PDB file of C-alpha atoms in Angstrom:
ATOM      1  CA  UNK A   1      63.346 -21.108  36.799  1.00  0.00           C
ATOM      2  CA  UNK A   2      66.446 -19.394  34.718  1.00  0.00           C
ATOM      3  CA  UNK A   3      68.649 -21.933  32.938  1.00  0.00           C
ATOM      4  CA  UNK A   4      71.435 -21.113  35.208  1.00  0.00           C
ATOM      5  CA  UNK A   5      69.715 -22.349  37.890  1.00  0.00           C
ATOM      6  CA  UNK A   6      68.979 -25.259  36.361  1.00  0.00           C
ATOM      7  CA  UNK A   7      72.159 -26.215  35.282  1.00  0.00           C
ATOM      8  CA  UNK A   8      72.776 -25.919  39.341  1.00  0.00           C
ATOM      9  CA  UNK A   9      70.147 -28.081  40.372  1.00  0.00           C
ATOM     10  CA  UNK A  10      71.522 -30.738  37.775  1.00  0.00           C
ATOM     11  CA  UNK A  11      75.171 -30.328  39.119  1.00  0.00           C
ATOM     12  CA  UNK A  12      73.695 -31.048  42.616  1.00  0.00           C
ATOM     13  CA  UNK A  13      71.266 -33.660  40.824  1.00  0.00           C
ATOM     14  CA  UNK A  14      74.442 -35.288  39.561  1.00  0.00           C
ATOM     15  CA  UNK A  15      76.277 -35.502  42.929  1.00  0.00           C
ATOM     16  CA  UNK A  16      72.904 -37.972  44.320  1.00  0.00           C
ATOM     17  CA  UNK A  17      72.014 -39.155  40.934  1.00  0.00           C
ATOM     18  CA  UNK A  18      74.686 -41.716  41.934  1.00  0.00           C
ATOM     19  CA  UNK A  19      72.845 -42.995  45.267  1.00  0.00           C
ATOM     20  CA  UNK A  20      70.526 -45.588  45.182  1.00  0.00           C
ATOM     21  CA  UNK A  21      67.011 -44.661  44.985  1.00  0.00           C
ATOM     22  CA  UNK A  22      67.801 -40.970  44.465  1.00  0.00           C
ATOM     23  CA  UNK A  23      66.033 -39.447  41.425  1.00  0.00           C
ATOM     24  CA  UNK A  24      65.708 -36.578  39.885  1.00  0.00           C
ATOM     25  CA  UNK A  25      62.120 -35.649  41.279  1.00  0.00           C
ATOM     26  CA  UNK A  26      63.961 -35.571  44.776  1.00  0.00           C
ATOM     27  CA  UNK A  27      66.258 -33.276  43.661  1.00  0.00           C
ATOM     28  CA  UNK A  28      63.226 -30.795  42.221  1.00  0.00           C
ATOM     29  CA  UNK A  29      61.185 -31.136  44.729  1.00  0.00           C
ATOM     30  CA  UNK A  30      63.084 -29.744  47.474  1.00  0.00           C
ATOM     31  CA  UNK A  31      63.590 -26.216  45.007  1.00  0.00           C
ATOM     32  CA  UNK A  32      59.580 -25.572  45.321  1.00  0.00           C
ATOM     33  CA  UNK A  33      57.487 -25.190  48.018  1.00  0.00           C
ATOM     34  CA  UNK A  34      53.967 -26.563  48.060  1.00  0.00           C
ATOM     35  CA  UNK A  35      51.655 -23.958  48.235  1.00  0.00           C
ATOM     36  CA  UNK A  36      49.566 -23.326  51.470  1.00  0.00           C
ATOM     37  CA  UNK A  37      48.465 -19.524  51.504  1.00  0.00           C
ATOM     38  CA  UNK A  38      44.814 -18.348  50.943  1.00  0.00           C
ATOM     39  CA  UNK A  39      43.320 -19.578  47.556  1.00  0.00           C
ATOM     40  CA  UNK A  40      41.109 -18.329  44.955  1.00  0.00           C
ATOM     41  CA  UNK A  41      38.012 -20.096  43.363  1.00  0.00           C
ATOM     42  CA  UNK A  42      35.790 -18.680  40.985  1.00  0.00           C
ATOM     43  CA  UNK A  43      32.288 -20.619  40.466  1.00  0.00           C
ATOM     44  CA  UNK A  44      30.685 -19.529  36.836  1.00  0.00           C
ATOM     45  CA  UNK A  45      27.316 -19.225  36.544  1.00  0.00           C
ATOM     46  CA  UNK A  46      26.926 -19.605  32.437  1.00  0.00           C
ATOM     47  CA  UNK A  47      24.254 -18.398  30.391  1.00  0.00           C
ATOM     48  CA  UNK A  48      22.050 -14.633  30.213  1.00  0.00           C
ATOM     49  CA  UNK A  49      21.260 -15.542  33.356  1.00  0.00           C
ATOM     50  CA  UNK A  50      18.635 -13.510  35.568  1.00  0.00           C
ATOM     51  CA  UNK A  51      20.099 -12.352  38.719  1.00  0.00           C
ATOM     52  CA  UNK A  52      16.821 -11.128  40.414  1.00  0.00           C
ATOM     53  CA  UNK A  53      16.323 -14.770  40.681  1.00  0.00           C
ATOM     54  CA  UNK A  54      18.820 -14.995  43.281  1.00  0.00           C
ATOM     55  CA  UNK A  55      19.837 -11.841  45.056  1.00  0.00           C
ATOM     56  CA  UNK A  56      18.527  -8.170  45.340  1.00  0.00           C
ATOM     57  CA  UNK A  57      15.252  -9.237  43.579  1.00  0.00           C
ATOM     58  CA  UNK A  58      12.646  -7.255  41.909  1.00  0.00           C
ATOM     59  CA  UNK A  59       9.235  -7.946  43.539  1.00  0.00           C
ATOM     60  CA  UNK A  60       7.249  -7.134  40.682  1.00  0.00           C
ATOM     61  CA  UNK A  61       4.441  -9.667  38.822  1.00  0.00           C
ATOM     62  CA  UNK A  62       5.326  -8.138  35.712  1.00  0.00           C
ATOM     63  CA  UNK A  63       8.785  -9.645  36.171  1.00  0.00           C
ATOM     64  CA  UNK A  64       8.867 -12.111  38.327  1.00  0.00           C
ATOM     65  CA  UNK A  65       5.884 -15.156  38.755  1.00  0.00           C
ATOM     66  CA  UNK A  66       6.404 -15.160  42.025  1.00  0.00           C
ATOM     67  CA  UNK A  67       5.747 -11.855  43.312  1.00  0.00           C
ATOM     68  CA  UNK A  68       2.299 -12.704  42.854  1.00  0.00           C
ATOM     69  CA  UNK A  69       2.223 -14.502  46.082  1.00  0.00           C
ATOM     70  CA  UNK A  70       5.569 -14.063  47.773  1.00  0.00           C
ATOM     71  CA  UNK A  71       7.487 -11.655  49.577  1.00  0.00           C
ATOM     72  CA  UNK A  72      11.357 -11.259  48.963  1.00  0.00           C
ATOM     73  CA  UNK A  73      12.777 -13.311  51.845  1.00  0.00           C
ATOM     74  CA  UNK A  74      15.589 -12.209  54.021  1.00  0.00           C
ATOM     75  CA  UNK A  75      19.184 -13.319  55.514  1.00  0.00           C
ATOM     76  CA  UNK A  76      20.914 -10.825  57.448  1.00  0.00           C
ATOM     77  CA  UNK A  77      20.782  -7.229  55.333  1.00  0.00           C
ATOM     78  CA  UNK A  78      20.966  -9.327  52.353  1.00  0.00           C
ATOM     79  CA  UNK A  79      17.713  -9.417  50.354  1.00  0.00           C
ATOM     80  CA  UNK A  80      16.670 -12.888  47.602  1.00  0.00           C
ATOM     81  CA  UNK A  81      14.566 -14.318  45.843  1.00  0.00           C
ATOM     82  CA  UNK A  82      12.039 -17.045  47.221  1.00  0.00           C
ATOM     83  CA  UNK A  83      13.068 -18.801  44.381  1.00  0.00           C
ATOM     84  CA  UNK A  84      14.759 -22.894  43.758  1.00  0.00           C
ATOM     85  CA  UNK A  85      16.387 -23.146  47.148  1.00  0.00           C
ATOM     86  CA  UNK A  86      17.639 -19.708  47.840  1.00  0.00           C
ATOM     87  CA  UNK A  87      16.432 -20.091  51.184  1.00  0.00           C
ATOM     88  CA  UNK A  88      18.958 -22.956  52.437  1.00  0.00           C
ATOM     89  CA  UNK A  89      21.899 -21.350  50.909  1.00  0.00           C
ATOM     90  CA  UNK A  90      21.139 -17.332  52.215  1.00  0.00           C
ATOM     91  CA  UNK A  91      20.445 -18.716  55.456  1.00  0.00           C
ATOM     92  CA  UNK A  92      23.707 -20.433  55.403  1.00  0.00           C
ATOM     93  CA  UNK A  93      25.749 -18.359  54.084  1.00  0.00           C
ATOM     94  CA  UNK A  94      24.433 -14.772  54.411  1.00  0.00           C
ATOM     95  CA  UNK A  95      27.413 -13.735  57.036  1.00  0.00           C
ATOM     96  CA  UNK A  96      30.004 -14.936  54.833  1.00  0.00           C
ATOM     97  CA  UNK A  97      28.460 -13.036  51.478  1.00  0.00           C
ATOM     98  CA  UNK A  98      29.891  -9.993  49.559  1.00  0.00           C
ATOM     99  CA  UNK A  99      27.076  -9.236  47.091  1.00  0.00           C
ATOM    100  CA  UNK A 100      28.004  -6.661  44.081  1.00  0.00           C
ATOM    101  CA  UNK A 101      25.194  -5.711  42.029  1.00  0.00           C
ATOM    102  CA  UNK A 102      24.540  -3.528  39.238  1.00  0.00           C
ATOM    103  CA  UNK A 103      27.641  -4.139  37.046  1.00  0.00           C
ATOM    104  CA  UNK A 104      27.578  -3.117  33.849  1.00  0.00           C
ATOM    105  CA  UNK A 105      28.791  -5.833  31.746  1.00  0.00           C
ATOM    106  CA  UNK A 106      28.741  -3.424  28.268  1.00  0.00           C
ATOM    107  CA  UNK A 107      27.425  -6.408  26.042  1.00  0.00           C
ATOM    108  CA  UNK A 108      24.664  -9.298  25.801  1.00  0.00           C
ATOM    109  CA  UNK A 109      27.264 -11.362  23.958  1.00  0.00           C
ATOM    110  CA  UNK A 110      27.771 -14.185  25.713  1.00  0.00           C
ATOM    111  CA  UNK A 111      31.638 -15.171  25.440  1.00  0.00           C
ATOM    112  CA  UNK A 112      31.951 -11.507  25.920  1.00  0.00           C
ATOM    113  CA  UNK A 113      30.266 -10.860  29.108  1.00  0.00           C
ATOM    114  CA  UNK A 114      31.702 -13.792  30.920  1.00  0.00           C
ATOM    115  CA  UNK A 115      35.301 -11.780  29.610  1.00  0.00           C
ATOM    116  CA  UNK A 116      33.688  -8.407  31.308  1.00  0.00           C
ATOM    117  CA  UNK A 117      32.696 -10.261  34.252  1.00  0.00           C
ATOM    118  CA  UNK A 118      36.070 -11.999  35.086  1.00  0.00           C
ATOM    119  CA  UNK A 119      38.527  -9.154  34.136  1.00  0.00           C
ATOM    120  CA  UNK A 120      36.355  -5.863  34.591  1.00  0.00           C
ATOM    121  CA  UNK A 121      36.825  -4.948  30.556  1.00  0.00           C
ATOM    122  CA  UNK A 122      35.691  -6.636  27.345  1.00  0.00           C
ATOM    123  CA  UNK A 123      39.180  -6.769  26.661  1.00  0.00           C
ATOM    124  CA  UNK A 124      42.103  -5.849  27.145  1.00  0.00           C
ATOM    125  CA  UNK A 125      43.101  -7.413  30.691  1.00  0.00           C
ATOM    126  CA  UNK A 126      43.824 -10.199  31.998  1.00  0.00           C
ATOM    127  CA  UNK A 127      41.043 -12.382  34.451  1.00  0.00           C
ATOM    128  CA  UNK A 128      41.451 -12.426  38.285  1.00  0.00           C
ATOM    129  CA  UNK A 129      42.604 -15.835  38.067  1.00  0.00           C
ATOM    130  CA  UNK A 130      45.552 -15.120  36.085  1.00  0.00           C
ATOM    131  CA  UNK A 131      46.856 -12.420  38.120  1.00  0.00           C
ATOM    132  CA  UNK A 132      46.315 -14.416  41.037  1.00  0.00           C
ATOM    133  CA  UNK A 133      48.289 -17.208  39.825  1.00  0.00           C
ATOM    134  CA  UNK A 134      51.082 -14.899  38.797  1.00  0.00           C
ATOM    135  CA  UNK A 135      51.776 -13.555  42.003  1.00  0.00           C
ATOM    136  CA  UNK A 136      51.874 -17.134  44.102  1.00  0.00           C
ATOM    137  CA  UNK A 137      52.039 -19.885  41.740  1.00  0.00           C
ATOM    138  CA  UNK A 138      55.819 -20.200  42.434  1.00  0.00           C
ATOM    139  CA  UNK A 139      56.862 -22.385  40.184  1.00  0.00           C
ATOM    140  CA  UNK A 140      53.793 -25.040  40.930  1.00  0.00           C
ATOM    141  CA  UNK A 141      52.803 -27.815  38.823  1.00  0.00           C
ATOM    142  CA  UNK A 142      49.462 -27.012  37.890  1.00  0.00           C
ATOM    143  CA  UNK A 143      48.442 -22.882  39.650  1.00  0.00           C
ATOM    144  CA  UNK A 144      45.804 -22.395  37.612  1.00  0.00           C
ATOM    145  CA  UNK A 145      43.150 -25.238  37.058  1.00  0.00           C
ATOM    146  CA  UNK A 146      39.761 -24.420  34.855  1.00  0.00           C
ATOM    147  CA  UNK A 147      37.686 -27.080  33.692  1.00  0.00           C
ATOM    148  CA  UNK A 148      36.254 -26.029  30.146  1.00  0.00           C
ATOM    149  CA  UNK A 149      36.279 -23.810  27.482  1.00  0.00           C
ATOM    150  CA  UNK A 150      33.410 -21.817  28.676  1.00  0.00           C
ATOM    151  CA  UNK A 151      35.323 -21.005  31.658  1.00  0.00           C
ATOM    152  CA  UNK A 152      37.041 -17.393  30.834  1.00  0.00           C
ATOM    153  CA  UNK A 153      41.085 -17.976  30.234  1.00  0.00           C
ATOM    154  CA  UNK A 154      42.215 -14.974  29.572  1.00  0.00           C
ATOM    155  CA  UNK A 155      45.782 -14.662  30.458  1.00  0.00           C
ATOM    156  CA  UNK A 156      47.760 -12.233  28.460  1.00  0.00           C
ATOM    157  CA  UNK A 157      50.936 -13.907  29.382  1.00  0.00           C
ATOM    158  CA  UNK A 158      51.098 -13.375  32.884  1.00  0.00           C
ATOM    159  CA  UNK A 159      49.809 -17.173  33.717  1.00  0.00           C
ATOM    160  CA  UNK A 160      49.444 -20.122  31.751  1.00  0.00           C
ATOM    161  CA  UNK A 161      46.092 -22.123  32.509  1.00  0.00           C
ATOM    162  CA  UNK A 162      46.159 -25.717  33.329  1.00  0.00           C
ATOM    163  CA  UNK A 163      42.674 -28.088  31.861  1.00  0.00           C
ATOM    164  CA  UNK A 164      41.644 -29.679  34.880  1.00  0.00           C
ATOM    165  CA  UNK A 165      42.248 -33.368  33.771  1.00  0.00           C
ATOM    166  CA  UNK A 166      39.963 -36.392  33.805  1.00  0.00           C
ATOM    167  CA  UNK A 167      40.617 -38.628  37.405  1.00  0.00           C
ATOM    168  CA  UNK A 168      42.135 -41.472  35.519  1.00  0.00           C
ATOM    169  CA  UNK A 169      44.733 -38.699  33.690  1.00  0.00           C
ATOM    170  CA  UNK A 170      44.763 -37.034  36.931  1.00  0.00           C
ATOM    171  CA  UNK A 171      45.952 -40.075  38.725  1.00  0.00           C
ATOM    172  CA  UNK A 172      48.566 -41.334  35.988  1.00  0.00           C
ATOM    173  CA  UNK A 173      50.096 -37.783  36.421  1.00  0.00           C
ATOM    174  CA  UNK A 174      50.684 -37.805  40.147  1.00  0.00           C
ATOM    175  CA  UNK A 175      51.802 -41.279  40.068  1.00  0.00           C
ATOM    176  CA  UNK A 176      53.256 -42.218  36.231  1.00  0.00           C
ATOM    177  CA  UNK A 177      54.646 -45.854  37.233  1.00  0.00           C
ATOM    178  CA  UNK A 178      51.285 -46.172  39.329  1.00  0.00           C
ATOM    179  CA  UNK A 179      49.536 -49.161  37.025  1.00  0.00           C
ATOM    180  CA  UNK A 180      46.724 -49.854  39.708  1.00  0.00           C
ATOM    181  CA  UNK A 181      46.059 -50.108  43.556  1.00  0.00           C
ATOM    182  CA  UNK A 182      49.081 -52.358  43.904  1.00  0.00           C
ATOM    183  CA  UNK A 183      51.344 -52.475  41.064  1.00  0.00           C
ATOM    184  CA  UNK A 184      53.804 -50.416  39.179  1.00  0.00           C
ATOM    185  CA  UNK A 185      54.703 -50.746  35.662  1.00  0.00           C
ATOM    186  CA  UNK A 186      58.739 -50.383  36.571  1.00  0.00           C
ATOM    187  CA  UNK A 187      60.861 -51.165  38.997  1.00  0.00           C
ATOM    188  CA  UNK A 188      61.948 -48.294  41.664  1.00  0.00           C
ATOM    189  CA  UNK A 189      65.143 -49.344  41.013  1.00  0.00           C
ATOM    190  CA  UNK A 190      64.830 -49.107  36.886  1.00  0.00           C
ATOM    191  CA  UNK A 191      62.763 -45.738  37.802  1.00  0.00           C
ATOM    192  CA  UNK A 192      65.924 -44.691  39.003  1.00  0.00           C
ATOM    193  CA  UNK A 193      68.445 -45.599  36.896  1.00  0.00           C
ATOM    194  CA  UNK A 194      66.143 -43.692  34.147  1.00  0.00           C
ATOM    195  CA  UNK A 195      66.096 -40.657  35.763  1.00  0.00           C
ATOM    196  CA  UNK A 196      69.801 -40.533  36.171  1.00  0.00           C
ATOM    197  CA  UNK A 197      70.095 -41.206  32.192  1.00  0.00           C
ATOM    198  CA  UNK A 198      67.662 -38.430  31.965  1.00  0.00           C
ATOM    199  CA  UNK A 199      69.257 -36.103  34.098  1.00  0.00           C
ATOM    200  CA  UNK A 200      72.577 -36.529  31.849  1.00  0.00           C
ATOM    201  CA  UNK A 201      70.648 -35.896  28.897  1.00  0.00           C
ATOM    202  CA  UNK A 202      69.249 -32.540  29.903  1.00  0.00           C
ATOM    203  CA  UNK A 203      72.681 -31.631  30.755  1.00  0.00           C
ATOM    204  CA  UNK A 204      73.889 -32.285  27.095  1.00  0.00           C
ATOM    205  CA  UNK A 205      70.649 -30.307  26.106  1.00  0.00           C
ATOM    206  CA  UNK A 206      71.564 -27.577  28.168  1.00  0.00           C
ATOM    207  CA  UNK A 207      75.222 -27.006  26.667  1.00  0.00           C
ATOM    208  CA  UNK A 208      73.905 -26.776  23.277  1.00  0.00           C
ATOM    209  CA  UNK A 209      73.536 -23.405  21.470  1.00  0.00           C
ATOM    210  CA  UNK A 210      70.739 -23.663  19.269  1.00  0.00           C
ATOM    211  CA  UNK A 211      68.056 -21.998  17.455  1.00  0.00           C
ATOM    212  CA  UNK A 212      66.094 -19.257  19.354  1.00  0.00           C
ATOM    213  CA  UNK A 213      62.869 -20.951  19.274  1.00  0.00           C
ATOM    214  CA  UNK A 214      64.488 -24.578  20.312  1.00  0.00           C
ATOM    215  CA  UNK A 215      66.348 -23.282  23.394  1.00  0.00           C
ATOM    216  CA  UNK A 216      62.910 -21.775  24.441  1.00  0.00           C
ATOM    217  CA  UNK A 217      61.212 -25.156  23.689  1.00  0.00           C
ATOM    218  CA  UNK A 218      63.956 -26.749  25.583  1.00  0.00           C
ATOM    219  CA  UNK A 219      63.863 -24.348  28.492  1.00  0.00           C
ATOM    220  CA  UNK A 220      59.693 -25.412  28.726  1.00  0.00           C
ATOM    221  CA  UNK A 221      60.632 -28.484  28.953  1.00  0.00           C
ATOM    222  CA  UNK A 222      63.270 -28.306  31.811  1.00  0.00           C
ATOM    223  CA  UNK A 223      60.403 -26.351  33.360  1.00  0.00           C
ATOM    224  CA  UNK A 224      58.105 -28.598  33.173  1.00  0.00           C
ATOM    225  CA  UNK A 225      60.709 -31.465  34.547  1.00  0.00           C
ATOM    226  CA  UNK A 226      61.188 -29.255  37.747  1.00  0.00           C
ATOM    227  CA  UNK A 227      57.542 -28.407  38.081  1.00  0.00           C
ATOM    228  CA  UNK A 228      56.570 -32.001  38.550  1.00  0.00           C
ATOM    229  CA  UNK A 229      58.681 -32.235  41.780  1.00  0.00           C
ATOM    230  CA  UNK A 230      55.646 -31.756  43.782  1.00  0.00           C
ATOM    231  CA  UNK A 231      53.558 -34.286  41.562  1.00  0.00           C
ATOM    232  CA  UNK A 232      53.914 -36.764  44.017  1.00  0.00           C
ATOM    233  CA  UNK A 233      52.450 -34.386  46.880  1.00  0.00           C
ATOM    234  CA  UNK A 234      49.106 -35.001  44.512  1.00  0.00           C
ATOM    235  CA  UNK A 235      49.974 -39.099  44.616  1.00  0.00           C
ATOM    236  CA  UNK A 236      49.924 -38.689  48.421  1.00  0.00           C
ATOM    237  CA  UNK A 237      46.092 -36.708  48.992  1.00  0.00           C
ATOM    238  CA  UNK A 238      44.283 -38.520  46.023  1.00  0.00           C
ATOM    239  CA  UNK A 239      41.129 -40.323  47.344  1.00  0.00           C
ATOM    240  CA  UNK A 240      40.300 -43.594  46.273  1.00  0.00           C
ATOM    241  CA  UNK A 241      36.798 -41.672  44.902  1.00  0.00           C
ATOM    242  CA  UNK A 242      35.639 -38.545  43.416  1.00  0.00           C
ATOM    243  CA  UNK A 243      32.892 -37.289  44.443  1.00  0.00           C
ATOM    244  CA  UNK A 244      29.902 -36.920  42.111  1.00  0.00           C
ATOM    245  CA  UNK A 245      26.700 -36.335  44.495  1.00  0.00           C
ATOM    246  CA  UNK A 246      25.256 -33.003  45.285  1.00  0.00           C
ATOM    247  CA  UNK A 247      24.908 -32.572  49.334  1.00  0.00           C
ATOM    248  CA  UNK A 248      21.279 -34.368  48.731  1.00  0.00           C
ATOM    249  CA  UNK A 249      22.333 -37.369  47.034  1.00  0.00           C
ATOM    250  CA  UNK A 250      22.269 -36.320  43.800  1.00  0.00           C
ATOM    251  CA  UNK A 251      24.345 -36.670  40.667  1.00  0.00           C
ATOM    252  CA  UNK A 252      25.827 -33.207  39.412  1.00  0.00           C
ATOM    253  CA  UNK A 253      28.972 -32.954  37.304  1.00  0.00           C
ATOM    254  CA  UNK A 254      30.277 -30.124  38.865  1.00  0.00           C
ATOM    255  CA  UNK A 255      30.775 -32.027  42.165  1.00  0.00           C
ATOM    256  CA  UNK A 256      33.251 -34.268  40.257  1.00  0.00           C
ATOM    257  CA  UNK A 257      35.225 -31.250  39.035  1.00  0.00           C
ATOM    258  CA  UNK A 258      35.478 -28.926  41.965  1.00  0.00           C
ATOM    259  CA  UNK A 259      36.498 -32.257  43.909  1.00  0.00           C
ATOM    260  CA  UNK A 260      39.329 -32.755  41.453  1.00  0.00           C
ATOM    261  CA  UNK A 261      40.620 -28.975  42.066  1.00  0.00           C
ATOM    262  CA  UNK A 262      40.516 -29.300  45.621  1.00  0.00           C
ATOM    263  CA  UNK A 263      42.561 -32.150  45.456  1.00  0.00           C
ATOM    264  CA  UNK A 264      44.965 -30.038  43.451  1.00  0.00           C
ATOM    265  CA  UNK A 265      44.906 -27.427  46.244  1.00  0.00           C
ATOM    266  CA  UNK A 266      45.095 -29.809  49.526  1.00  0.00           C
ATOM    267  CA  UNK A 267      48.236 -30.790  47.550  1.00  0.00           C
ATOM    268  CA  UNK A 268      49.772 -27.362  47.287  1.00  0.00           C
ATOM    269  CA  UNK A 269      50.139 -27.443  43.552  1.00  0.00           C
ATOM    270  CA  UNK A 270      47.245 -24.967  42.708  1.00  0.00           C
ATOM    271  CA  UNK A 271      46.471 -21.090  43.748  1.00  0.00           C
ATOM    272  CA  UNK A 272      43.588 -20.795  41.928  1.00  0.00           C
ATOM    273  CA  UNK A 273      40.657 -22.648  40.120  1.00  0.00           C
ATOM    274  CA  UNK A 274      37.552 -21.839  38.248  1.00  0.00           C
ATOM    275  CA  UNK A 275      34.542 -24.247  37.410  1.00  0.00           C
ATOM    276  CA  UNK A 276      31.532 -23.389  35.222  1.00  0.00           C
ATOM    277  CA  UNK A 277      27.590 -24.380  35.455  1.00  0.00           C
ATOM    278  CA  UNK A 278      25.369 -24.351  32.668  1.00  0.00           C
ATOM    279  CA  UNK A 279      21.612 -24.087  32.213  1.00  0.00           C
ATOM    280  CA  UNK A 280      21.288 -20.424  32.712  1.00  0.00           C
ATOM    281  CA  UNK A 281      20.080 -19.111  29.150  1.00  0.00           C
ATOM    282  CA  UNK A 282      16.556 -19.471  29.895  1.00  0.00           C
ATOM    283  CA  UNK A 283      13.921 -17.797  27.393  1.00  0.00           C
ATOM    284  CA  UNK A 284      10.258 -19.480  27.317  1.00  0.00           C
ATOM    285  CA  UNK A 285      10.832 -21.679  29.985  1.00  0.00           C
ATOM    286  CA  UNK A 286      12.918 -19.333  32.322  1.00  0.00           C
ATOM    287  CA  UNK A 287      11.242 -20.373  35.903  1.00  0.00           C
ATOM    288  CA  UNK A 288      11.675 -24.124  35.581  1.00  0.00           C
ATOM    289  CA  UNK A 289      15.242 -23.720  33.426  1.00  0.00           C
ATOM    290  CA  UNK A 290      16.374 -21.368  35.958  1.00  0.00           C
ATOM    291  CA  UNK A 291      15.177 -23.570  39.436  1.00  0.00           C
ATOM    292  CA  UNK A 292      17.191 -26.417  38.038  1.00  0.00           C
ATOM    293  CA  UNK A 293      20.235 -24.384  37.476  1.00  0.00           C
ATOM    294  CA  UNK A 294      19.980 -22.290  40.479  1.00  0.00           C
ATOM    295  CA  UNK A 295      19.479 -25.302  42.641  1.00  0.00           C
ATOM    296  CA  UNK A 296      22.738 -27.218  40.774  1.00  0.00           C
ATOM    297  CA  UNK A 297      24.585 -24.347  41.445  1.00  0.00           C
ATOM    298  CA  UNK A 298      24.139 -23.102  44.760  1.00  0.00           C
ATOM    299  CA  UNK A 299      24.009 -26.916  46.071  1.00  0.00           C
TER     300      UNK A 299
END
């Protein structure tokens, strides 16, 4: 949002800033839509992993232990490997499957490839994700959610990521006077009498000339302020608890943080999201490193 604009927002803030109960997040949240289009999620499988343990597999002994007994199996025109639990998920899922194979990732550099593999160059362009986000995040809270540093970021400006943030954190920011199940810390009434103070405050802000780099600081901030109109939206879907079993009982991180995005996205505040499972750079052990990660990942 330009300045401009937001200097009309606050005049029209102003005008209901005066009526009880109004706030300032009222006033925001009416300037941006929640989002409810088609989203993007990107699952990371991370590690030299071996994909002829999963699809397109090479039935060879010399590569694979177990060609020495078993056939490839089958789902659809879509060939895998008899291999974790393949099996379950093909069957499942064949008719819904794209599979791209054969991409030439032009390093075994880890940090590198998972670059390659999210943005089609080792560098130089921007991930999926990030364009994504650019085109519908329209001024949302959080568009673009990953949950770790071994998730690939790259943005080159076009679209600032979001860290997905613990529950607790994720809680106190859809809610901040939310102390527990049934108690605030303030007052809606004092909530809204410090919002109005607020509101007049930015407005002094905004009037100011000063330095280049503190009217950009200040403008992120007034961003930020509008962005949260839709915070509440995450207040409203938040389940009493995440999730944290795999769909046989049990316990896999990853459950917790793809729950947490699709919170984010049932609220409209996120386009896109990318999670990351580990467990994939396998050397002497590769068949039983490999079942346990496939099986995480595809459960």
């Amino acid at each position: 949002m330009k300045r401009r604009d937001f200097v009309k927002l606050l005049g029209a803030a102003g005008a209901a800033g005066a009526l009880p109960g109004v706030s300032l997040r009222s006033a925001s949240a009416a300037e941006v839509e929640p989002f409810e289009g088609m989203v993007l999620v990107t699952l990371v499988a991370n590690g030299g992993w071996d994909h002829s343990s999963l699809c397109d597999p090479r039935e060879n002994p010399a590569i694979n232990h177990w060609a020495d007994t078993m056939p490839a199996g089958t789902a659809g025109n879509l060939r895998y490997a008899p291999f974790a639990e393949n099996a379950e998920f093909f069957d499942k899922y064949f008719d819904r499957m794209l599979v791209i194979n054969g991409i030439d990732l032009q390093t075994n550099g880890h940090s590198a490839a998972r670059l390659t593999q999210a943005s089609g160059a080792l560098s130089g362009y921007p991930v999926l994700n990030a364009i994504y986000g650019a085109i519908h995040n329209a001024g949302l809270p959080m568009p673009w959610l990953i949950d770790g540093s071994s998730t690939p970021s790259q943005d080159l400006g076009l679209q600032p990521v979001t860290r997905l943030p613990a529950t607790d954190l994720m809680r106190s920011l859809a809610n901040p006077n939310r102390r527990d199940g049934t108690r605030q810390f303030l007052r809606t009434a004092d909530i809204a009498i410090i919002e109005q103070y607020r509101q007049e405050r930015l407005q002094a802000l905004l009037q100011e000339n000063g330095m280049p780099y503190r009217d950009s600081q200040v403008a992120s901030q007034l961003d930020a302020r509008i962005n949260r109109g839709l915070m509440h939206r995450l207040d409203d879907v938040f389940p009493e608890t995440i999730d944290s079993l795999d769909l046989k009982g049990e316990s896999n991180s990853m459950i917790s943080r793809i729950h947490r995005m699709l919170v984010a996205i049932q609220a409209g505040i996120c386009v896109t999201a990318s999670a990351s499972s580990g467990g994939f750079d396998t050397h002497g052990n590769h068949d039983a490193g490999h079942t346990t990660a496939l099986t995480r990942f595809t459960r």
